[in-house]
XYZ file of N, CA and C in Angstrom:
612
model
N 20.323 0.086 11.910
C 20.090 -0.711 11.737
C 22.134 -0.826 11.803
N 22.476 -1.685 11.151
C 24.304 -2.401 11.279
C 24.141 -1.942 9.677
N 25.805 -1.496 9.211
C 26.325 -1.859 7.832
C 26.774 -3.350 7.684
N 26.008 -4.048 6.770
C 27.046 -4.859 6.324
C 27.462 -5.861 5.583
N 27.455 -4.430 4.942
C 28.267 -4.945 3.360
C 28.079 -3.708 2.940
N 29.563 -2.771 2.228
C 29.302 -1.905 1.579
C 30.670 -2.481 0.128
N 30.235 -1.615 -0.576
C 30.815 -2.714 -2.436
C 29.929 -1.319 -2.606
N 31.614 -1.650 -3.881
C 31.537 0.203 -4.965
C 31.579 -0.540 -5.782
N 30.220 -0.171 -6.509
C 29.617 -0.359 -7.541
C 29.896 0.541 -9.298
N 30.829 1.168 -8.397
C 30.493 2.269 -9.987
C 32.403 2.976 -8.870
N 33.163 3.706 -9.438
C 33.554 4.931 -8.433
C 33.022 5.825 -8.031
N 31.556 5.698 -8.390
C 31.110 7.278 -7.066
C 29.726 6.731 -6.969
N 29.402 5.263 -6.617
C 27.695 4.860 -6.328
C 28.539 3.498 -5.147
N 28.604 3.465 -4.179
C 27.665 2.477 -3.223
C 27.186 1.982 -2.683
N 27.229 0.862 -3.354
C 26.183 0.115 -2.194
C 25.926 -0.497 -0.492
N 24.748 -0.043 -0.165
C 24.959 -0.677 0.520
C 24.403 -1.837 1.533
N 24.508 -2.233 2.408
C 23.180 -3.868 2.353
C 23.297 -3.220 4.320
N 21.980 -2.885 5.206
C 21.669 -2.692 5.686
C 21.140 -4.256 6.572
N 21.587 -4.189 8.403
C 20.952 -4.940 8.801
C 20.166 -4.865 9.971
N 18.439 -5.509 9.887
C 18.058 -4.591 11.321
C 18.052 -5.382 12.049
N 18.261 -4.884 13.274
C 18.554 -5.616 14.711
C 18.044 -7.054 14.474
N 17.715 -7.677 16.032
C 17.718 -9.210 16.175
C 15.771 -9.049 16.058
N 15.366 -9.723 15.216
C 13.569 -9.623 15.129
C 12.762 -8.942 14.617
N 13.626 -7.705 13.785
C 12.554 -5.735 13.960
C 12.351 -6.816 12.418
N 11.361 -6.380 12.318
C 11.600 -6.289 10.461
C 10.838 -4.457 10.204
N 11.024 -4.453 8.221
C 10.266 -3.451 8.169
C 9.631 -4.006 6.898
N 8.471 -3.865 7.378
C 7.580 -3.956 6.203
C 6.799 -2.726 5.042
N 7.765 -3.019 3.960
C 7.978 -2.052 2.823
C 7.197 -2.393 1.647
N 6.489 -1.192 0.771
C 6.283 -1.807 -0.376
C 6.917 -1.606 -1.492
N 7.732 -2.650 -2.489
C 8.939 -2.070 -3.549
C 8.730 -0.870 -4.418
N 9.560 0.234 -4.497
C 9.679 1.492 -4.533
C 10.011 2.290 -3.060
N 9.352 1.665 -2.245
C 9.291 3.270 -0.834
C 10.967 3.945 -0.704
N 10.974 4.410 0.823
C 12.163 4.566 0.476
C 12.863 5.257 2.199
N 13.163 5.254 2.962
C 13.990 4.820 4.365
C 14.415 6.611 4.585
N 14.205 7.151 5.525
C 15.330 7.974 5.511
C 16.737 7.987 6.397
N 17.720 8.240 6.122
C 18.983 8.079 7.313
C 18.462 9.340 8.113
N 18.978 8.853 9.102
C 19.270 10.018 10.316
C 20.047 10.004 10.908
N 21.062 11.649 10.400
C 22.064 12.035 10.735
C 22.088 12.675 11.915
N 23.989 12.884 12.758
C 23.889 14.128 12.666
C 23.129 15.340 12.772
N 22.778 16.094 14.476
C 22.381 17.563 13.781
C 20.892 18.236 13.253
N 20.871 16.777 13.228
C 18.977 16.044 12.894
C 19.021 16.480 11.304
N 19.608 16.539 10.809
C 19.333 17.004 9.125
C 19.000 14.750 8.736
N 18.542 14.206 7.596
C 17.974 13.272 6.867
C 18.303 13.353 5.629
N 18.680 12.079 4.981
C 18.975 11.870 3.788
C 18.375 10.433 3.443
N 17.425 10.655 2.186
C 16.634 9.548 2.023
C 16.848 8.222 0.660
N 16.839 7.633 0.313
C 17.478 6.543 -0.563
C 16.520 5.126 -0.448
N 16.043 4.863 -1.615
C 15.150 4.546 -1.784
C 15.756 2.221 -1.612
N 14.758 1.398 -1.101
C 14.933 0.553 -1.096
C 15.002 -0.398 -2.121
N 16.397 -0.416 -2.829
C 17.104 -2.001 -3.648
C 16.626 -3.059 -3.882
N 16.131 -3.744 -2.693
C 15.528 -5.104 -2.344
C 13.813 -5.267 -2.473
N 13.123 -5.986 -3.210
C 12.513 -6.118 -3.024
C 11.953 -6.668 -1.742
N 10.449 -6.751 -1.074
C 10.124 -7.060 0.150
C 10.373 -8.444 0.749
N 10.796 -9.028 -0.278
C 10.808 -10.496 -0.018
C 11.886 -10.585 0.681
N 12.802 -10.078 0.044
C 14.379 -10.227 0.200
C 15.255 -9.047 1.363
N 14.000 -10.111 2.425
C 14.257 -9.039 3.620
C 15.674 -9.144 4.931
N 16.343 -9.856 3.866
C 16.855 -10.508 4.907
C 17.962 -8.876 5.300
N 18.441 -7.999 4.528
C 18.754 -6.608 4.829
C 17.981 -5.605 3.740
N 18.850 -4.501 4.150
C 18.159 -3.767 3.472
C 19.091 -2.724 2.206
N 18.711 -2.802 0.932
C 19.745 -2.634 -0.120
C 19.826 -1.003 -0.299
N 20.850 -0.109 -0.006
C 20.576 1.076 -0.124
C 21.857 1.491 -0.733
N 21.232 2.214 -2.785
C 21.934 2.466 -3.585
C 22.298 3.852 -3.452
N 24.075 4.643 -2.729
C 23.973 5.977 -2.643
C 24.595 6.201 -3.713
N 24.891 7.805 -4.387
C 26.238 8.677 -5.145
C 26.846 8.840 -3.985
N 27.851 9.193 -4.811
C 28.634 10.431 -4.198
C 28.189 11.809 -4.852
N 28.041 12.824 -4.333
C 27.102 13.524 -4.786
C 28.368 15.033 -3.793
N 29.413 14.662 -2.738
C 30.480 15.539 -2.989
C 29.831 16.267 -1.219
N 29.103 16.174 -0.954
C 28.569 16.946 0.371
C 29.161 16.223 1.762
N 29.044 16.485 3.238
C 28.971 16.313 3.764
C 28.958 14.567 4.154
N 27.744 13.911 3.943
C 27.245 12.533 4.000
C 27.926 11.623 2.714
N 28.262 12.086 2.351
C 28.422 11.389 0.832
C 30.172 11.345 1.416
N 31.036 12.468 1.909
C 32.161 12.492 2.245
C 32.139 11.543 3.358
N 31.614 11.245 3.894
C 31.343 10.502 4.734
C 31.470 8.621 4.476
N 30.146 8.673 3.946
C 30.685 7.329 3.409
C 31.157 6.514 3.195
N 32.047 8.033 1.872
C 32.703 7.197 0.493
C 34.530 7.523 1.082
N 34.534 7.931 2.530
C 35.139 8.269 3.168
C 35.724 7.434 4.234
N 34.473 7.751 5.195
C 34.847 6.613 6.969
C 34.095 5.815 7.397
N 33.184 6.037 6.404
C 31.811 4.696 6.784
C 32.640 3.329 6.668
N 32.721 2.494 8.089
C 33.018 0.794 8.168
C 32.014 0.383 8.261
N 31.761 -1.064 7.043
C 31.171 -2.175 7.751
C 31.006 -3.150 9.220
N 29.995 -3.094 9.645
C 29.639 -2.953 11.142
C 29.277 -1.752 11.818
N 29.464 -0.057 11.201
C 29.024 1.224 11.959
C 27.585 0.856 12.026
N 26.641 1.479 12.977
C 25.629 1.260 12.914
C 24.854 2.819 12.398
N 23.529 2.715 12.024
C 22.637 3.691 11.075
C 21.827 3.859 11.627
N 20.645 5.478 12.300
C 19.445 5.766 12.557
C 19.165 5.703 10.949
N 17.755 5.052 11.361
C 16.784 4.987 9.981
C 15.219 4.932 10.721
N 14.551 5.715 9.274
C 13.188 5.667 10.212
C 12.187 5.811 8.563
N 11.542 4.948 8.472
C 10.685 4.904 7.500
C 9.948 3.030 7.553
N 8.826 3.074 6.742
C 9.054 3.047 4.971
C 8.592 5.153 4.836
N 8.775 5.343 3.989
C 8.383 6.075 2.848
C 7.664 5.890 1.586
N 6.896 7.248 1.273
C 6.786 7.496 -0.119
C 5.050 6.941 -0.805
N 5.397 7.039 -1.923
C 4.113 6.224 -1.854
C 4.285 6.335 -4.516
N 5.527 5.905 -4.307
C 6.578 5.429 -5.551
C 6.920 4.300 -5.212
N 5.177 3.262 -5.672
C 4.877 1.931 -5.643
C 4.739 1.253 -6.256
N 4.464 -0.322 -6.883
C 4.543 -0.915 -7.884
C 2.517 -0.939 -7.937
N 1.506 -0.382 -8.509
C 0.369 -0.556 -8.542
C 0.068 -1.682 -9.194
N -0.316 -2.875 -8.206
C -0.483 -3.855 -8.982
C -1.913 -4.179 -9.287
N -2.863 -3.439 -8.949
C -4.582 -3.462 -9.771
C -4.991 -3.282 -10.702
N -3.681 -3.374 -11.830
C -3.282 -2.905 -13.255
C -3.688 -4.465 -13.982
N -3.682 -4.276 -15.439
C -3.263 -4.701 -16.561
C -2.039 -4.251 -17.153
N -2.131 -2.925 -18.002
C -1.583 -2.382 -18.047
C -0.104 -2.966 -18.766
N 0.505 -2.943 -19.724
C 2.050 -3.031 -19.515
C 2.377 -2.212 -19.260
N 3.984 -2.109 -18.374
C 4.679 -1.224 -17.231
C 5.938 -0.820 -18.816
N 6.085 0.247 -18.337
C 7.559 1.205 -18.578
C 9.225 1.775 -17.272
N 9.238 0.874 -17.496
C 10.226 1.329 -16.057
C 11.562 2.447 -16.727
N 11.714 4.037 -16.314
C 12.182 4.641 -16.333
C 13.158 4.971 -15.276
N 14.297 4.795 -15.697
C 15.573 5.312 -14.161
C 16.454 5.893 -14.824
N 17.093 7.061 -14.079
C 18.743 7.957 -14.253
C 19.298 7.533 -13.838
N 20.911 7.724 -13.443
C 21.375 7.263 -12.268
C 21.347 5.545 -11.368
N 21.490 6.137 -9.704
C 20.598 5.476 -9.103
C 20.066 5.351 -8.749
N 18.784 6.406 -9.705
C 17.372 5.865 -9.657
C 16.896 4.619 -9.232
N 18.018 3.810 -10.642
C 17.468 2.287 -10.708
C 17.161 1.543 -9.201
N 17.391 1.934 -8.347
C 17.263 1.170 -6.475
C 15.684 1.132 -6.741
N 14.521 2.198 -6.584
C 13.747 1.383 -6.280
C 12.952 1.015 -7.788
N 13.507 1.005 -8.952
C 13.385 0.298 -10.136
C 13.755 -1.274 -9.248
N 14.845 -1.794 -9.500
C 15.154 -2.547 -9.423
C 14.231 -3.217 -8.148
N 13.467 -2.716 -7.307
C 12.232 -3.502 -6.150
C 11.857 -3.662 -6.937
N 10.642 -2.855 -7.342
C 10.075 -3.447 -8.617
C 9.942 -4.643 -9.424
N 10.710 -4.737 -9.676
C 11.243 -5.684 -11.185
C 10.825 -6.976 -9.767
N 12.116 -6.969 -9.556
C 12.158 -8.207 -7.927
C 11.039 -8.743 -7.637
N 10.255 -7.528 -7.447
C 9.010 -8.146 -6.908
C 8.045 -8.323 -7.490
N 7.488 -7.777 -8.794
C 6.915 -7.752 -9.735
C 7.278 -9.925 -10.538
N 8.645 -10.408 -10.939
C 8.894 -10.880 -11.751
C 8.783 -12.109 -9.701
N 8.412 -12.058 -8.379
C 8.796 -12.634 -7.065
C 7.189 -13.687 -7.202
N 6.645 -12.375 -7.351
C 4.651 -12.387 -7.415
C 4.541 -12.794 -8.623
N 4.560 -13.639 -9.259
C 4.900 -13.523 -10.744
C 3.413 -13.218 -11.532
N 3.642 -11.587 -11.725
C 2.871 -10.790 -12.034
C 3.278 -10.433 -13.774
N 1.820 -11.320 -14.634
C 2.263 -11.084 -16.092
C 2.744 -10.074 -16.822
N 2.479 -8.909 -16.446
C 2.380 -8.162 -17.133
C 3.865 -7.591 -17.885
N 3.793 -7.134 -19.516
C 4.256 -7.123 -19.892
C 5.330 -5.514 -19.620
N 6.479 -5.875 -19.003
C 7.576 -5.305 -18.677
C 8.473 -4.570 -19.337
N 8.766 -2.809 -19.614
C 10.311 -2.633 -20.577
C 10.965 -1.214 -19.482
N 12.093 -1.748 -19.436
C 13.672 -1.132 -18.620
C 13.850 -0.408 -19.251
N 13.904 0.843 -19.516
C 15.128 2.123 -20.024
C 15.846 2.605 -18.640
N 17.221 2.308 -18.700
C 18.165 3.528 -17.193
C 19.063 4.020 -18.307
N 19.083 5.291 -18.007
C 19.791 6.078 -18.123
C 21.213 6.518 -17.753
N 22.449 6.691 -18.214
C 23.147 7.044 -17.668
C 24.179 8.069 -18.072
N 25.322 8.830 -17.572
C 26.123 9.538 -18.743
C 27.048 8.462 -19.342
N 28.589 7.960 -19.145
C 29.078 6.428 -19.346
C 28.669 5.606 -19.239
N 29.430 4.619 -19.978
C 29.175 3.178 -19.786
C 29.357 1.959 -18.153
N 30.163 3.539 -17.028
C 30.849 3.087 -15.990
C 29.345 3.131 -14.873
N 28.180 3.971 -14.994
C 27.231 4.361 -15.120
C 26.268 3.315 -14.335
N 26.215 2.590 -15.612
C 25.212 1.624 -15.877
C 25.849 0.550 -14.409
N 26.174 0.504 -13.476
C 26.906 -0.648 -12.470
C 26.154 -1.479 -11.959
N 24.846 -2.009 -12.469
C 24.195 -3.559 -12.501
C 23.503 -3.531 -13.650
N 24.342 -3.355 -14.740
C 23.630 -3.922 -16.181
C 23.924 -5.134 -16.467
N 24.850 -5.911 -16.184
C 24.414 -8.020 -16.132
C 22.986 -7.714 -15.869
N 22.783 -7.293 -14.346
C 21.757 -7.977 -13.765
C 20.518 -7.708 -14.620
N 20.976 -6.178 -15.775
C 19.120 -6.446 -15.897
C 20.385 -7.013 -17.209
N 20.674 -7.153 -18.103
C 21.103 -8.028 -19.477
C 20.691 -9.298 -18.760
N 20.636 -9.626 -17.656
C 19.864 -11.331 -17.291
C 18.626 -10.965 -17.005
N 18.117 -10.419 -16.799
C 16.580 -10.200 -17.227
C 15.412 -10.472 -18.626
N 16.275 -9.442 -19.298
C 16.188 -9.484 -20.032
C 16.680 -11.371 -20.983
N 18.072 -11.762 -21.116
C 17.888 -12.828 -21.667
C 17.485 -13.956 -21.072
N 16.315 -14.132 -19.739
C 15.755 -14.661 -18.920
C 14.409 -15.064 -19.850
N 14.372 -13.404 -20.778
C 12.906 -13.163 -21.309
C 12.085 -12.088 -20.513
N 12.252 -12.090 -19.144
C 11.585 -11.654 -18.256
C 10.889 -10.202 -18.120
N 11.822 -9.043 -19.800
C 11.533 -7.753 -19.430
C 12.524 -7.110 -20.738
N 11.962 -6.625 -21.168
C 13.483 -5.677 -22.201
C 14.031 -4.466 -22.215
N 15.416 -4.667 -22.314
C 16.132 -4.031 -21.538
C 16.657 -3.285 -21.896
N 16.138 -1.594 -22.104
C 17.430 -0.153 -22.481
C 18.431 0.363 -22.444
N 19.783 -0.017 -22.165
C 20.125 1.256 -21.968
C 20.696 2.148 -22.466
N 20.691 3.970 -22.148
C 20.644 4.260 -22.890
C 22.184 5.401 -22.069
N 22.757 6.203 -22.945
C 24.179 6.994 -22.507
C 23.561 8.343 -23.030
N 24.070 9.486 -22.071
C 24.153 10.616 -22.624
C 25.087 11.069 -23.116
N 26.626 11.057 -22.135
C 28.366 11.215 -23.060
C 28.717 10.446 -22.731
N 28.040 8.903 -24.037
C 29.057 8.115 -24.266
C 30.450 8.604 -24.380
N 31.895 7.686 -24.249
C 33.041 8.009 -24.867
C 33.798 6.838 -25.596
N 34.646 7.803 -26.746
C 35.556 7.191 -27.263
C 35.598 5.072 -26.794
N 36.167 5.951 -24.901
C 36.905 4.587 -24.430
C 35.177 3.430 -23.993
N 33.528 3.988 -23.829
C 33.168 3.045 -23.454
C 32.603 2.379 -25.145
N 33.281 2.473 -25.982
C 32.957 1.698 -27.140
C 31.700 0.835 -27.518
N 30.384 2.357 -26.972
C 29.004 2.122 -26.622
C 29.036 1.655 -28.141
N 27.546 0.851 -29.048
C 26.659 0.678 -29.530
C 25.275 1.074 -29.377
N 25.300 1.282 -28.170
C 24.091 1.221 -28.521
C 23.449 2.600 -28.252
N 21.728 2.726 -27.557
C 21.511 4.206 -27.770
C 22.460 5.152 -26.792
N 22.130 6.262 -27.117
C 22.314 7.004 -26.824
C 21.051 8.498 -26.771
N 21.710 9.762 -26.370
C 20.867 10.473 -25.757
C 20.664 10.739 -24.574
N 19.281 11.474 -24.346
C 18.321 11.099 -22.798
C 17.443 10.461 -22.889
N 17.504 9.762 -22.029
C 16.620 8.704 -21.958
C 15.370 8.564 -22.238
N 14.291 10.113 -21.807
C 13.311 9.888 -22.134
C 13.088 10.006 -22.776
N 14.454 10.680 -24.187
C 14.005 10.629 -25.520
C 13.857 9.772 -26.590
N 14.687 8.674 -25.775
C 14.084 7.276 -26.638
C 12.453 6.261 -26.258
N 12.972 6.224 -24.414
C 10.839 5.878 -24.047
C 9.584 6.750 -25.244
N 10.457 8.407 -24.854
C 9.351 9.279 -25.586
C 9.502 8.534 -27.726
N 10.583 8.063 -28.298
C 10.795 7.818 -29.206
C 10.657 5.798 -29.421
N 9.802 5.369 -28.862
C 9.415 3.869 -29.203
C 8.540 3.529 -28.338
N 7.741 5.138 -27.860
C 6.328 4.667 -26.784
C 5.620 6.522 -27.239
N 5.062 6.615 -28.848
C 4.421 7.333 -29.276
C 2.940 7.912 -27.999
N 2.317 7.075 -28.195
C 1.642 6.888 -27.596
C 1.548 6.111 -25.732
N 1.788 6.593 -24.602
C 2.257 5.848 -23.765
C 0.704 5.661 -22.403
N -0.231 6.150 -23.752
C -2.208 6.164 -22.171
C -1.738 5.050 -22.386
N -1.370 3.755 -22.527
C -2.452 2.474 -22.706
C -1.520 2.466 -22.008
N -0.369 2.804 -20.398
C 0.586 1.779 -20.190
C 0.792 2.134 -18.418
N 1.427 1.574 -17.917
C 2.046 2.910 -16.115
C 3.220 2.916 -16.917
N 3.992 3.864 -16.539
C 5.214 4.367 -15.873
C 5.430 4.716 -15.182
N 6.437 4.466 -13.936
C 7.748 4.600 -12.850
C 8.426 4.854 -13.137
N 9.136 6.367 -13.093
C 9.881 7.130 -13.245
C 11.061 7.269 -12.632
N 12.163 7.080 -12.015
C 13.034 7.653 -11.059
C 14.601 7.838 -11.127
N 14.257 9.095 -10.779
C 15.981 9.863 -10.638
C 16.187 11.240 -11.528
N 17.282 12.174 -12.012
C 16.818 13.590 -12.695
C 15.166 14.124 -12.213
N 15.140 15.294 -11.941
C 13.840 15.873 -11.368
C 13.463 16.008 -12.808
N 14.473 16.497 -14.309
C 14.051 16.990 -15.562
C 13.492 15.785 -16.060
N 14.491 15.055 -15.625
C 13.967 13.221 -16.965
C 12.670 12.929 -15.993
N 11.991 13.275 -15.105
C 10.465 12.697 -14.306
C 9.577 13.270 -14.654
């Protein structure tokens, strides 16, 4: 796949758009991931951030964790570079054979597959109520906050951003603490819901 576009969405988050070879398709379910195959046989797994119907390119959200691959992406990678990918993988995808309300919980770049699920649900006309919780440390980490707010403004879903380490510079008046705690406060009983959670293992 060719790197079509690189966009720095936050100081440590890069949005990558990958173009598949001509006449190639990668059928996948919203929420699944691909592996990037690196030199030396190592792999890095990244969820598709776009819904399957929007397959002109594959969109990946990469956080800079400081490792060799992060350093390559944030320091050396250029548009038009070629990447080797394998996929799709994973059983994290929207279960459409249910009428239960949906609670989506993301931390950090765990927002990527959650975004794909929401966009798929909206495109497919799935009428189930959806509530999105996105937990980050500081305001800048909510790197697609305007998109999530637009979903709420258009009454597609309810959106609850939560910051765990908000600073005075954030001027934050929203929810604080850990995102899973906010979910538990709002939904003391989740047995009637489907929950999709992606991000920090402790949160999941």
